[in-house]
Short mmCIF file of C-alpha atoms in Angstrom, two decimals:
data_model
loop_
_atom_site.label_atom_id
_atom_site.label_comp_id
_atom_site.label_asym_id
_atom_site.label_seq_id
_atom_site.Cartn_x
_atom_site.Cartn_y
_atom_site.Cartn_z
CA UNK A 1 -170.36 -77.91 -12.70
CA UNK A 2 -171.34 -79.68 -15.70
CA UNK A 3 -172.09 -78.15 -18.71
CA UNK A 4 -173.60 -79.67 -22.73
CA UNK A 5 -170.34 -78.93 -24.93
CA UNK A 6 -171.95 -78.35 -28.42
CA UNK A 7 -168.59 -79.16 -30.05
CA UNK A 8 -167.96 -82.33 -28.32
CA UNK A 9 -171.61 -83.28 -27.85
CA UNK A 10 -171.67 -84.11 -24.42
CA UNK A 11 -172.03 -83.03 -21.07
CA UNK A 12 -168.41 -82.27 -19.76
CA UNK A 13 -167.54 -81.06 -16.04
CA UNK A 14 -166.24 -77.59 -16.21
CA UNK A 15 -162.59 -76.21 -14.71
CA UNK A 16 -161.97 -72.73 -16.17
CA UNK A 17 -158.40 -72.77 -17.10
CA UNK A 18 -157.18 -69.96 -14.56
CA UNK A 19 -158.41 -70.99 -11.71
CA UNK A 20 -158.75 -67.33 -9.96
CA UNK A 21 -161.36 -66.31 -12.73
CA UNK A 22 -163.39 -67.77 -15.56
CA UNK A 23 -164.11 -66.07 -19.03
CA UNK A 24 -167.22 -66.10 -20.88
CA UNK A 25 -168.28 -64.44 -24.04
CA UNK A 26 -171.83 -64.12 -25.14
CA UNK A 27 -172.92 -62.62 -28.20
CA UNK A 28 -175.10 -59.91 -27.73
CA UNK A 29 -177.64 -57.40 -29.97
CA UNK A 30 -177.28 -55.86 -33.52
CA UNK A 31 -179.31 -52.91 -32.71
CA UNK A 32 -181.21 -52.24 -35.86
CA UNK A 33 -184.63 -52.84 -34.09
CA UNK A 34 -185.89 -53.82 -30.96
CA UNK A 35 -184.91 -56.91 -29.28
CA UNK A 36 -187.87 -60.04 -29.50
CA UNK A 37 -188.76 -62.26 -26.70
CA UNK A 38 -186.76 -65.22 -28.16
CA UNK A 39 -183.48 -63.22 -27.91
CA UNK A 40 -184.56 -61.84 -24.78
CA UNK A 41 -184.27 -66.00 -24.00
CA UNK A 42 -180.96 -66.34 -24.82
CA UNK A 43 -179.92 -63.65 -22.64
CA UNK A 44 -181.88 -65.26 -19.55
CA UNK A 45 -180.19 -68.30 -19.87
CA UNK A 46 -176.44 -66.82 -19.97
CA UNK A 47 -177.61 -65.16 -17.05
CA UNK A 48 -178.51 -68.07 -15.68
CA UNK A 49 -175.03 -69.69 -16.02
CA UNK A 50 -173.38 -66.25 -15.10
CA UNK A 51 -175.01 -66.57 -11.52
CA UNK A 52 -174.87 -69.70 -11.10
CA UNK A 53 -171.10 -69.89 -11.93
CA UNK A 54 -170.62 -66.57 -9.86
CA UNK A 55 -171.21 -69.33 -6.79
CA UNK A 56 -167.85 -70.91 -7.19
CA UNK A 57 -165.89 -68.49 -8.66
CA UNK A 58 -165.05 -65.10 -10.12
CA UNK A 59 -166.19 -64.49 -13.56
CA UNK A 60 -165.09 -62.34 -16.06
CA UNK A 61 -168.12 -62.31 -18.81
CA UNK A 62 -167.75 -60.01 -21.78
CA UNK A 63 -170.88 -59.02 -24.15
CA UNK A 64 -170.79 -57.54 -27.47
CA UNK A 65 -173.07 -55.16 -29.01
CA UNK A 66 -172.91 -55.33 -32.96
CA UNK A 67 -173.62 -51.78 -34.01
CA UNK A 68 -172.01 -52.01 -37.84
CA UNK A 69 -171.36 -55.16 -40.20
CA UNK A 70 -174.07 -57.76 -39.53
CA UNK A 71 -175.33 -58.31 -42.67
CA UNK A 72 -179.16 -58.82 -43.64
CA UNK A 73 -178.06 -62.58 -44.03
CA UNK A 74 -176.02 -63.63 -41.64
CA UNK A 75 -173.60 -65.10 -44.46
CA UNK A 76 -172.36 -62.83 -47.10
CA UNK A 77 -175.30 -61.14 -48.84
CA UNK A 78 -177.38 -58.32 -48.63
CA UNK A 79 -177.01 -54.53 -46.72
CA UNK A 80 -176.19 -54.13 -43.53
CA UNK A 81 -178.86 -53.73 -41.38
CA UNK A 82 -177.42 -50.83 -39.62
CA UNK A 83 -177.96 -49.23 -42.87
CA UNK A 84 -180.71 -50.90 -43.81
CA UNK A 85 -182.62 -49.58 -40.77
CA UNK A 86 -181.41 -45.88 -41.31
CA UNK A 87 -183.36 -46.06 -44.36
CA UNK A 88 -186.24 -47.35 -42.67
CA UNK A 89 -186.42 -44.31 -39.81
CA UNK A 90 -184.67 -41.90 -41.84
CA UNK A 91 -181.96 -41.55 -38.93
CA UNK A 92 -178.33 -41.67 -38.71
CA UNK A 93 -176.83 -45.18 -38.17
CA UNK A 94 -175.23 -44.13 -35.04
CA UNK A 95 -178.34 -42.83 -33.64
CA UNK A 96 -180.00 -45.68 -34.06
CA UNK A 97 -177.56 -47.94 -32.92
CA UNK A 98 -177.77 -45.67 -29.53
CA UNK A 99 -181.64 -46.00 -29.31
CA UNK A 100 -181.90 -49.50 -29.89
CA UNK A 101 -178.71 -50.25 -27.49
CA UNK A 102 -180.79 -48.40 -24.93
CA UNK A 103 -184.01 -50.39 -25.51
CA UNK A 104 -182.13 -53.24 -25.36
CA UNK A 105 -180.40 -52.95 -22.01
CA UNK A 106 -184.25 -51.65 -20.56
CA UNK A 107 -185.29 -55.05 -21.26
CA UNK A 108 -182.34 -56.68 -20.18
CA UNK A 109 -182.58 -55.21 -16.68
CA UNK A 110 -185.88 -55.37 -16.62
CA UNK A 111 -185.71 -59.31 -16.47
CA UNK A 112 -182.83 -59.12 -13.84
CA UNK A 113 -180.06 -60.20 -16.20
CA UNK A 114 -176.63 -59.42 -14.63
CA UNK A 115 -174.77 -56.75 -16.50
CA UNK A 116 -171.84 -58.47 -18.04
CA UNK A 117 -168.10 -57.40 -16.80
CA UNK A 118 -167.79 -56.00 -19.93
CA UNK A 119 -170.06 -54.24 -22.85
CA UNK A 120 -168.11 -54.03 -26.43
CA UNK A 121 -169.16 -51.96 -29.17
CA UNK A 122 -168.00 -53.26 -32.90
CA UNK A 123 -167.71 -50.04 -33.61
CA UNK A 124 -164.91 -48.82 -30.89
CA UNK A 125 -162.66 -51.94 -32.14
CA UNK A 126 -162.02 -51.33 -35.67
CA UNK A 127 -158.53 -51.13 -35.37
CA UNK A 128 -158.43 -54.82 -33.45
CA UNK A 129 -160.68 -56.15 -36.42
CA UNK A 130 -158.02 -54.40 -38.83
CA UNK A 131 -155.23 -56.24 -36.70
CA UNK A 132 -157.01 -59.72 -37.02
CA UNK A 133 -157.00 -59.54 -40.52
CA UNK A 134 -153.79 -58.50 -41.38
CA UNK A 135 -152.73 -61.79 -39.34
CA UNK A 136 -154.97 -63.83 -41.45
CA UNK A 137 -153.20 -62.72 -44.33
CA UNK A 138 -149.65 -62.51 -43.74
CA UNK A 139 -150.57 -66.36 -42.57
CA UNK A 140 -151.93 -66.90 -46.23
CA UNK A 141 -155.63 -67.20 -44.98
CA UNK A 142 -157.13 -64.67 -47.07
CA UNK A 143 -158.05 -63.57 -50.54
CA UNK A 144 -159.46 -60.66 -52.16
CA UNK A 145 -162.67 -60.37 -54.38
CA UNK A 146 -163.94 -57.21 -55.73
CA UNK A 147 -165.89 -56.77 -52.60
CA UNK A 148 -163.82 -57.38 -49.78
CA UNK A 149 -161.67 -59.76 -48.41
CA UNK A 150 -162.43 -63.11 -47.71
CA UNK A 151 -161.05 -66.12 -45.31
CA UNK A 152 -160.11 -69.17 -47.56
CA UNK A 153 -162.07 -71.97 -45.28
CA UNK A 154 -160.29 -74.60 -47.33
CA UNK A 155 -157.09 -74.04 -45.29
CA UNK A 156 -158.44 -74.78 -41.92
CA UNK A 157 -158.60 -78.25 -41.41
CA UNK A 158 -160.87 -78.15 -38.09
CA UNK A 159 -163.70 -75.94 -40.16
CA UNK A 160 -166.58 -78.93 -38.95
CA UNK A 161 -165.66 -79.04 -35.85
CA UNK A 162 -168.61 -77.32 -34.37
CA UNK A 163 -171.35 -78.12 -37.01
CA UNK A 164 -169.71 -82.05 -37.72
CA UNK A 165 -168.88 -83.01 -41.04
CA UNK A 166 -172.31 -83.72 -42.38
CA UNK A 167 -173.80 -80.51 -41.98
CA UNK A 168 -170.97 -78.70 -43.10
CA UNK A 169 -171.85 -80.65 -46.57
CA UNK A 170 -175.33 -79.67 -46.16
CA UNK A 171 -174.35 -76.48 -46.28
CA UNK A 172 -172.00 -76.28 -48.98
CA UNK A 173 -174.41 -77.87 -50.91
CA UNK A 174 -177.02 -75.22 -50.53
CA UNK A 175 -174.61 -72.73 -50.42
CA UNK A 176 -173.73 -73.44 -54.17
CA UNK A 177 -177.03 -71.82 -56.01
CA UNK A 178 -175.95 -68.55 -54.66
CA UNK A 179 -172.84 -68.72 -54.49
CA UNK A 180 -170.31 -65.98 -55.59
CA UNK A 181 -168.12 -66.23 -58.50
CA UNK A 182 -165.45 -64.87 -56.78
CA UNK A 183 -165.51 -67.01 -53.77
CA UNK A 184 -163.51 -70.09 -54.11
CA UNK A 185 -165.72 -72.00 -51.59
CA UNK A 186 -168.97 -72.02 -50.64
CA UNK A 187 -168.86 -71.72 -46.91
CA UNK A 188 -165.99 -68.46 -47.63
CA UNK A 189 -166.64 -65.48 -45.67
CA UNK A 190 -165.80 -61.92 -45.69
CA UNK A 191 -163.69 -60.28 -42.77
CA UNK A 192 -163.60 -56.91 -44.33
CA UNK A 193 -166.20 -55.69 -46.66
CA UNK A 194 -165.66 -52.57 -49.16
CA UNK A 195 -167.74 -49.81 -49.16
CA UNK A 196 -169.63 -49.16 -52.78
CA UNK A 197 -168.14 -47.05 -54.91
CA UNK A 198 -171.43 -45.50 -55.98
CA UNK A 199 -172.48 -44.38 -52.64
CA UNK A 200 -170.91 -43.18 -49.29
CA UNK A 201 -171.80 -45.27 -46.27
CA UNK A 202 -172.45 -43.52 -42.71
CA UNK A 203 -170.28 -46.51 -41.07
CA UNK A 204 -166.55 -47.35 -43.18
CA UNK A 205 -163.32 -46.80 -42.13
CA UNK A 206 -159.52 -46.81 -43.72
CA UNK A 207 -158.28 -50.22 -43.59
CA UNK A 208 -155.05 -51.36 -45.39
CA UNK A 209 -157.11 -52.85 -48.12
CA UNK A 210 -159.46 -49.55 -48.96
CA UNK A 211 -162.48 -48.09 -47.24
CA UNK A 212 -165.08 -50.21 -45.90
CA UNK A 213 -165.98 -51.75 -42.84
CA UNK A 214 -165.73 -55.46 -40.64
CA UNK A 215 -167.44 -58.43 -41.70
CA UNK A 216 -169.67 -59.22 -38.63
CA UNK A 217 -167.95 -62.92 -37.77
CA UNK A 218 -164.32 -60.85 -37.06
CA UNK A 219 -166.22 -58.41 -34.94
CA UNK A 220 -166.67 -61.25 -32.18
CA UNK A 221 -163.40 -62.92 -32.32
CA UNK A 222 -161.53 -59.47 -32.16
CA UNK A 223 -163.46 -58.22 -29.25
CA UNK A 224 -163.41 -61.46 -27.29
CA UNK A 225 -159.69 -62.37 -27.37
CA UNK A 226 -159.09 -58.58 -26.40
CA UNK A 227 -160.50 -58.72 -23.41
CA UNK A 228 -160.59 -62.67 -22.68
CA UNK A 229 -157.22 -63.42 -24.16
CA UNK A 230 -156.33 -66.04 -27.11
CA UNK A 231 -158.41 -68.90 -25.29
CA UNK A 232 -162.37 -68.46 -24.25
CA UNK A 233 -163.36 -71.30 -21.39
CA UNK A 234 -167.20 -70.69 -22.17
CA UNK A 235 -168.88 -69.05 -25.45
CA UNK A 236 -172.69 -68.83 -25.27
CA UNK A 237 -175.02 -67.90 -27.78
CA UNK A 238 -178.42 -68.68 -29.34
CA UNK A 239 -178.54 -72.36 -31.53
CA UNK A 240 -178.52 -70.63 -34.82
CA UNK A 241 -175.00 -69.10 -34.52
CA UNK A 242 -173.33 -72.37 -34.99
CA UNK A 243 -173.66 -73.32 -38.00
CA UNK A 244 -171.94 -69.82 -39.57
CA UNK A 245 -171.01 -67.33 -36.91
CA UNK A 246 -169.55 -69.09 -34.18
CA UNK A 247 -167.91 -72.20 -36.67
CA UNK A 248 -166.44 -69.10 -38.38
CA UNK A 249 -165.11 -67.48 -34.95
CA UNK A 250 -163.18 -70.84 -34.69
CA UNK A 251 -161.62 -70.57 -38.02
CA UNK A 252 -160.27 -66.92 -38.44
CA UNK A 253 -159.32 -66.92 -34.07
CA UNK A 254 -157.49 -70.68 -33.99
CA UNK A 255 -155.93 -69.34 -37.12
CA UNK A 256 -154.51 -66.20 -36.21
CA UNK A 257 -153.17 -67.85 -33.15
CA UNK A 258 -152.71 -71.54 -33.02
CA UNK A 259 -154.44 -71.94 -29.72
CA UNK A 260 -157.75 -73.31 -28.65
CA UNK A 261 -159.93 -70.17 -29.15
CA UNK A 262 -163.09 -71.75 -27.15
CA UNK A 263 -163.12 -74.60 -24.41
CA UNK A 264 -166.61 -74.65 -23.83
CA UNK A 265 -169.62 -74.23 -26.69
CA UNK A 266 -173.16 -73.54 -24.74
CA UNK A 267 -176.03 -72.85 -27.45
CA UNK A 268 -179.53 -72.16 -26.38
CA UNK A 269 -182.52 -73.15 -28.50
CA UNK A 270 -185.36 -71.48 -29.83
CA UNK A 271 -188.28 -70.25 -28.86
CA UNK A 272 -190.64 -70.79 -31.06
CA UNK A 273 -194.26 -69.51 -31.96
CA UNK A 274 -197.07 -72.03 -33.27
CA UNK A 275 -196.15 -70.73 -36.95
CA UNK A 276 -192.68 -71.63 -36.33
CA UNK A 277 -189.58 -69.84 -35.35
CA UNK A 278 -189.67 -66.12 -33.84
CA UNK A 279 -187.75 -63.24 -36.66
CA UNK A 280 -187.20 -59.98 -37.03
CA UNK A 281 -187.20 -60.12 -40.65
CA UNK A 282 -190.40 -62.77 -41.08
CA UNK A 283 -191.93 -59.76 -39.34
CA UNK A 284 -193.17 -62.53 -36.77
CA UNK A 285 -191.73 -61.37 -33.15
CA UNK A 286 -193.42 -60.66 -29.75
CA UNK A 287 -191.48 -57.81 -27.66
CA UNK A 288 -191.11 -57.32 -23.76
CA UNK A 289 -193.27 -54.06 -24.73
CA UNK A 290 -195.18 -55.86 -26.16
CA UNK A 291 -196.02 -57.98 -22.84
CA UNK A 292 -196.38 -55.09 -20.85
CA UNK A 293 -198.43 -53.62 -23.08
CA UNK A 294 -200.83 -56.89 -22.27
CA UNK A 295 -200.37 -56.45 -18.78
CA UNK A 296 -197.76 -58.55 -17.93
CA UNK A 297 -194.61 -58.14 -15.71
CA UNK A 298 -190.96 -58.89 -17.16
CA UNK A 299 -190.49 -61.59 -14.53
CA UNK A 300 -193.67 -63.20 -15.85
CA UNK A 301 -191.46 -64.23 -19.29
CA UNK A 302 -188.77 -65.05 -17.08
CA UNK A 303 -190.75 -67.44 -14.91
CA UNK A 304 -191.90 -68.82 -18.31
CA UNK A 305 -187.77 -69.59 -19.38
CA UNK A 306 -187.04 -70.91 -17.04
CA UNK A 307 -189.94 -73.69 -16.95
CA UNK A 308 -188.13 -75.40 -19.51
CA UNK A 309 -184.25 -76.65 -20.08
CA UNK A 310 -182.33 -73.98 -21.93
CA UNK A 311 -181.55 -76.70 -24.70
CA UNK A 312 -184.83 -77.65 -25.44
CA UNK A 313 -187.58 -75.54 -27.42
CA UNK A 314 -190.14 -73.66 -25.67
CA UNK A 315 -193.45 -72.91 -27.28
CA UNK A 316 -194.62 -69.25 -26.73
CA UNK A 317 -197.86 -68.79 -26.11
CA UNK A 318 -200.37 -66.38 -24.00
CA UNK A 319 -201.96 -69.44 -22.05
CA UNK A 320 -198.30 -70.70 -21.26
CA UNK A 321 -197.72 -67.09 -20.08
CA UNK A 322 -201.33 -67.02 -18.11
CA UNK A 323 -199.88 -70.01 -15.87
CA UNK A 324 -196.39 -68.48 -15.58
CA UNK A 325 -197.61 -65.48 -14.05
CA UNK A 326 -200.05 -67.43 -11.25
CA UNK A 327 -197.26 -69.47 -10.55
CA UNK A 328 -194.72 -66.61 -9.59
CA UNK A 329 -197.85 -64.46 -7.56
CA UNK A 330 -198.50 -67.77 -5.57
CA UNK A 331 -194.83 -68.63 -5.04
CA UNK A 332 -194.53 -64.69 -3.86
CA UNK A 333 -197.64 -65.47 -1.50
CA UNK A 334 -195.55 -68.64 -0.24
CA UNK A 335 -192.58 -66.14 0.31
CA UNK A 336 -194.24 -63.79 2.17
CA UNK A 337 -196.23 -66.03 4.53
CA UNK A 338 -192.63 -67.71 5.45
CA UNK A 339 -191.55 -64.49 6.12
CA UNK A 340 -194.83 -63.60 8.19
CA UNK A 341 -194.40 -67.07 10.24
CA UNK A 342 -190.85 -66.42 10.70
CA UNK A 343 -191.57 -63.33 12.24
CA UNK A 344 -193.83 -64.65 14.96
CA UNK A 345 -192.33 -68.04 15.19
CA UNK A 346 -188.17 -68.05 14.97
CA UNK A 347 -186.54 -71.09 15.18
CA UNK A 348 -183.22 -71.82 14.83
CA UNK A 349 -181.56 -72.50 11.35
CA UNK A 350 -180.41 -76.03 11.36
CA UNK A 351 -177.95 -78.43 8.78
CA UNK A 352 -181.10 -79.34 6.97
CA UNK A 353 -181.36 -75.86 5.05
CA UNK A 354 -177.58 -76.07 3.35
CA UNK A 355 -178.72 -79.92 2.42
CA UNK A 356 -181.84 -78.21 0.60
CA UNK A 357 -179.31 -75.37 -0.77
CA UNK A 358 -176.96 -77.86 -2.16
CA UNK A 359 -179.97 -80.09 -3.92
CA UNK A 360 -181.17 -76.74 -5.27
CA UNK A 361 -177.55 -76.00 -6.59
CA UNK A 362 -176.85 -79.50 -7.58
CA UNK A 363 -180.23 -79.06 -10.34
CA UNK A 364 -178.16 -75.61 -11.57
CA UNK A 365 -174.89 -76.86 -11.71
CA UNK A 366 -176.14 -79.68 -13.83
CA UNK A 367 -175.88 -78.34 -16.96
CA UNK A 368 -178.50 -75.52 -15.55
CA UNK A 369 -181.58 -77.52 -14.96
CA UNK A 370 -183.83 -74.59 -14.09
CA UNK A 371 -186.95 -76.64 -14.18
CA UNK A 372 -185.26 -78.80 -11.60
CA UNK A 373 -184.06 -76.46 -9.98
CA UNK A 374 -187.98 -74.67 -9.45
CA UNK A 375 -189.13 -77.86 -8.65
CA UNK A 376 -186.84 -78.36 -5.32
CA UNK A 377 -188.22 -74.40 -4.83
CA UNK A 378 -191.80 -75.66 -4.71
CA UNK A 379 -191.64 -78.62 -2.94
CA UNK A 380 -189.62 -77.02 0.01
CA UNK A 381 -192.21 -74.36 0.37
CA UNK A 382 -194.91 -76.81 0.42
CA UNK A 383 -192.92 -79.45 2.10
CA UNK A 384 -192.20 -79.32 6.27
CA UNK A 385 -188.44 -80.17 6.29
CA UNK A 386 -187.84 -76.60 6.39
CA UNK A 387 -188.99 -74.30 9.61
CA UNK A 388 -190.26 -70.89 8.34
CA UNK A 389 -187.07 -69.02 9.27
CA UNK A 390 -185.21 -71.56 6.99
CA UNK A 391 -187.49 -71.30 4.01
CA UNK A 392 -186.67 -67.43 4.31
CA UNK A 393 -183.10 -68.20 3.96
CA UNK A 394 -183.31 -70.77 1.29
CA UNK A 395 -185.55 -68.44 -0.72
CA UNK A 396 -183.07 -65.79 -0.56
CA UNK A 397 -180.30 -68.33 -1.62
CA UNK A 398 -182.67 -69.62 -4.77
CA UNK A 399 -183.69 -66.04 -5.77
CA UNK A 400 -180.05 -65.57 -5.62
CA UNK A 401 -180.21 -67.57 -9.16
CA UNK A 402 -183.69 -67.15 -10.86
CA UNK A 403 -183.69 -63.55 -9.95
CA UNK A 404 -187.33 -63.59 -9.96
CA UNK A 405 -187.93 -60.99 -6.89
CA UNK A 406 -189.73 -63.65 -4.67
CA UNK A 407 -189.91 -61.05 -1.92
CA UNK A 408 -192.07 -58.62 -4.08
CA UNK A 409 -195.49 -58.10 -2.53
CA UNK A 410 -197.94 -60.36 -4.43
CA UNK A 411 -200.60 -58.83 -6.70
CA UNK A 412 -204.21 -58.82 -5.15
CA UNK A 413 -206.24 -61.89 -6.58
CA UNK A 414 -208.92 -59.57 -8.38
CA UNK A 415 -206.45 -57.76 -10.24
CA UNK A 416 -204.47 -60.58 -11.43
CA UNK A 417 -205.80 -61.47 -14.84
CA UNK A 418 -207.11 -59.51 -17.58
CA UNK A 419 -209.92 -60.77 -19.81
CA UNK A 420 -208.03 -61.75 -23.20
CA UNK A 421 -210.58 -59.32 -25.09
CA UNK A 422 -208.70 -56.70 -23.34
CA UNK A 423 -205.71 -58.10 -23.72
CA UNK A 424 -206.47 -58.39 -27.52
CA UNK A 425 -207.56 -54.65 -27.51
CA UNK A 426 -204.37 -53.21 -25.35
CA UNK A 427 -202.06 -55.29 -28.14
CA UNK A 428 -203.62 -53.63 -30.99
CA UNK A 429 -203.86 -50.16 -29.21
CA UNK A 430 -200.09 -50.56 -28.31
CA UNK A 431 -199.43 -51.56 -32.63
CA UNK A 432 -201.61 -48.06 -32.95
CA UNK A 433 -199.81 -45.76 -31.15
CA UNK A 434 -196.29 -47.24 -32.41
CA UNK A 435 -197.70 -46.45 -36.22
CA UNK A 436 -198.59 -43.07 -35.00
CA UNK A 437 -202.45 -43.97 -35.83
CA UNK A 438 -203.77 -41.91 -32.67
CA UNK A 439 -206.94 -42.31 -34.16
CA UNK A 440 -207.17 -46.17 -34.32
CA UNK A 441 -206.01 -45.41 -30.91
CA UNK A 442 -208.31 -43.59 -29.42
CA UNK A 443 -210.99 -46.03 -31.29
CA UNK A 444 -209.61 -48.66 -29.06
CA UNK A 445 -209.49 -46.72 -26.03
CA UNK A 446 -212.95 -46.39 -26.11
CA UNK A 447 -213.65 -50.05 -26.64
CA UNK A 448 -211.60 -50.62 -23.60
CA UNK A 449 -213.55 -47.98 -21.90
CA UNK A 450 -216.89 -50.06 -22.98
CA UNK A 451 -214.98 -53.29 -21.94
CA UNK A 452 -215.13 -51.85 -18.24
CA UNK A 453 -211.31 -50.60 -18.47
CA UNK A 454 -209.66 -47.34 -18.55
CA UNK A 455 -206.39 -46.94 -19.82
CA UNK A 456 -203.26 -44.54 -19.10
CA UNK A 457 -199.75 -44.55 -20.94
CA UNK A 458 -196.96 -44.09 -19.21
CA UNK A 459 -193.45 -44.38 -19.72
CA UNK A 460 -193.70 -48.38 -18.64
CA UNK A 461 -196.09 -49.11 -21.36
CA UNK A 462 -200.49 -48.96 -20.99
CA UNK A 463 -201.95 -49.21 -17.44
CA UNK A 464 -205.40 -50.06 -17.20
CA UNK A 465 -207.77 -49.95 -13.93
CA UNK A 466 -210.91 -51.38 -13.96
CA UNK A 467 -214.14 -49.17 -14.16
CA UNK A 468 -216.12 -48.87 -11.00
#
């Protein structure tokens, strides 16, 4: 299999270094707020890798779930927004963190991404993040401020080697307006924070330095070499973790140990809207609830991913979406008259279909090549090198990887699209109800209702049926 190492900048063939299992760690939610559709990317695409690696070998793939410490900027500054969002729903932290973890996973297995081997909650490994940094420091790594302490950067020679030396004076460089007094250089980070001695927080803990809590970048490196050991073969997360979180994973875990911490670097990009990039915090993100609230299936986004490499933007938009969702009803169509022929015609399964596999798992294991891999999907379906028994098979094989439930009966024609008035009028009905403005939403139900479309909610999101 080869696989885009973001560290060395190529495409390198990957050999996990036991042979009898590789290890992958992915960075997973901070569950302050529901998950958007570009995360929800990410995730497809490390599922992507997880099946398609699950073909050769076993896998051990660990996940984190940040539930304390991630700060509002992902450097140094700001609240946590663990705390941050108790203030905003006037709930406990760890309440929140369990109701966002739980909307989270929904949406995960509602676009058939594999549960990883293992889920790890920053909050039930304090005492390895404690561990890490007492390392650090009896190897001279660390300093302390009156806010925490902080990893010296300056003493790790291999601090670029993930962002290259260029950026990584880029960023110092903007780094210096706001810099702290008390850090010694810019691109210093905290591994423990302390908690304000004006105010109790709901999340600190005793630590040999005071009460506080972890400094989000330790959280990962903790967790991971817990469960994957000192040395990582395949780290995944989305393009915008290199520059700070993951280059600072390198420093504090090759530290601490000596060893390699990751072999393999796989970043996916954005996904981007036509304003620009998709945030929580620019207020600008599109949830799976969202979708569904517009009529659209889970595996509808997930046909959408995977139309385009996983290191290459993808534009979001609703016409984009429009032809996703034809194209999976007419491939399920294909799939169920193959099965329908099959069943009145069987032939006998010949060396052709494990040629057709292998092309189709050739365009995955090349640095998963998704859009590739669809394509040898389509033109086997439409092609006749395959008897109708064997596209069976093969589809089974290919939905093996894309996970988009190929076998599902296809929708009826008439009820496939929805005119985007009403898809307008569901999204602002669905942005009514959320605010708790049942009158607004009732206002809209009957606009829907003098559309032609009645509505029902239900635990899945709106339903509407068309007015005979």
């Amino acid at each position: 299999m080869q696989l885009y190492n973001t560290e060395t900048r190529r495409k390198e063939e990957f050999t996990p270094l036991n042979p009898k299992e590789a290890t992958m760690y992915c960075c997973g939610p901070t569950v302050y707020n529901y998950a958007h559709i570009g995360n929800m990317r990410t995730y497809i695409f490390e599922d992507l890798l997880a099946r398609t690696l699950r073909l050769s070998m076993p896998l051990k793939h660990v996940m984190n779930v940040t539930d304390v410490g991630h700060l509002v900027s992902d450097a140094d500054e700001g609240e946590d927004k663990m705390e941050v969002a108790t203030a905003r729903e006037g709930k406990s932290a760890w309440d929140i963190a369990k109701f966002y973890e739980q909307k989270f996973f929904e949406d995960f297995d509602a676009l058939h991404c594999t549960r990883p081997t293992v889920i790890s909650r920053a909050t039930a490994h304090i005492p390895e993040m404690i561990a890490l940094v007492k390392t650090l420091e009896e190897k001279g790594y660390t300093y302390r401020t009156s806010d925490g302490i902080y990893y010296d950067t300056s003493k790790f020679p291999r601090y670029d080697a993930l962002v290259g030396r260029s950026r990584l004076e880029g960023l110092k460089g903007g780094a210096r307006v706001e810099m702290s007094e008390e850090k010694r250089n810019p691109t210093d980070f905290a591994l423990w924070k302390f908690s304000p001695k004006d105010k109790k927080r709901q999340m600190e803990w005793d630590s040999p330095w005071g009460v506080g809590f972890p400094g989000w970048h330790v959280e990962c490196s903790a967790m991971a070499m817990k469960y994957l050991g000192p040395t990582v073969d395949i780290h995944c997360g989305g393009i915008d973790h290199v520059s700070v979180h993951h280059t600072n994973e390198i420093a504090q875990s090759e530290a601490a140990t000596g060893q390699k911490y990751v072999r393999c670097w796989v970043h996916g990009e954005f996904l981007v809207l036509r304003a620009g990039k998709m945030s929580k915090s620019g207020g600008t993100f599109v949830t799976l609830q969202t979708l569904r609230d517009k009529g659209y299936d889970p595996l509808d986004y997930r046909y959408l991913c995977l139309t385009a490499h996983y290191r290459t933007q993808l534009e979001f938009t609703y016409e984009s979406l429009d032809a996703s969702r034809k194209s999976l009803q007419t491939l399920r169509r294909e799939a169920a008259k193959a099965v329908q022929t099959a069943a009145r015609q069987p032939l006998p399964l010949t060396a052709r279909l494990e040629e057709i596999k292998n092309k189709f798992r050739a365009a995955m294991e090349d640095d998963l090549n998704a859009p590739k891999a669809l394509a040898v999907v389509w033109e086997t379906l439409r092609g006749a090198e395959l008897n109708a028994a064997e596209k069976v098979e093969f589809l089974k094989f290919a939905d093996g990887i894309l996970a988009l439930d190929v076998f599902r009966a296809p929708q009826e024609e008439n009820n496939e699209e929805l005119p985007q008035e009403v898809k307008d009028l569901l999204a602002r009905r669905a942005e009514a109800r959320a605010a708790k403005d049942y009158k607004k939403s009732d206002e809209l139900r009957a606009a829907l209702a003098a559309a032609g479309y009645a509505v029902k909610d239900t635990p899945q999101g709106q339903q509407t049926e068309k007015i005979k």
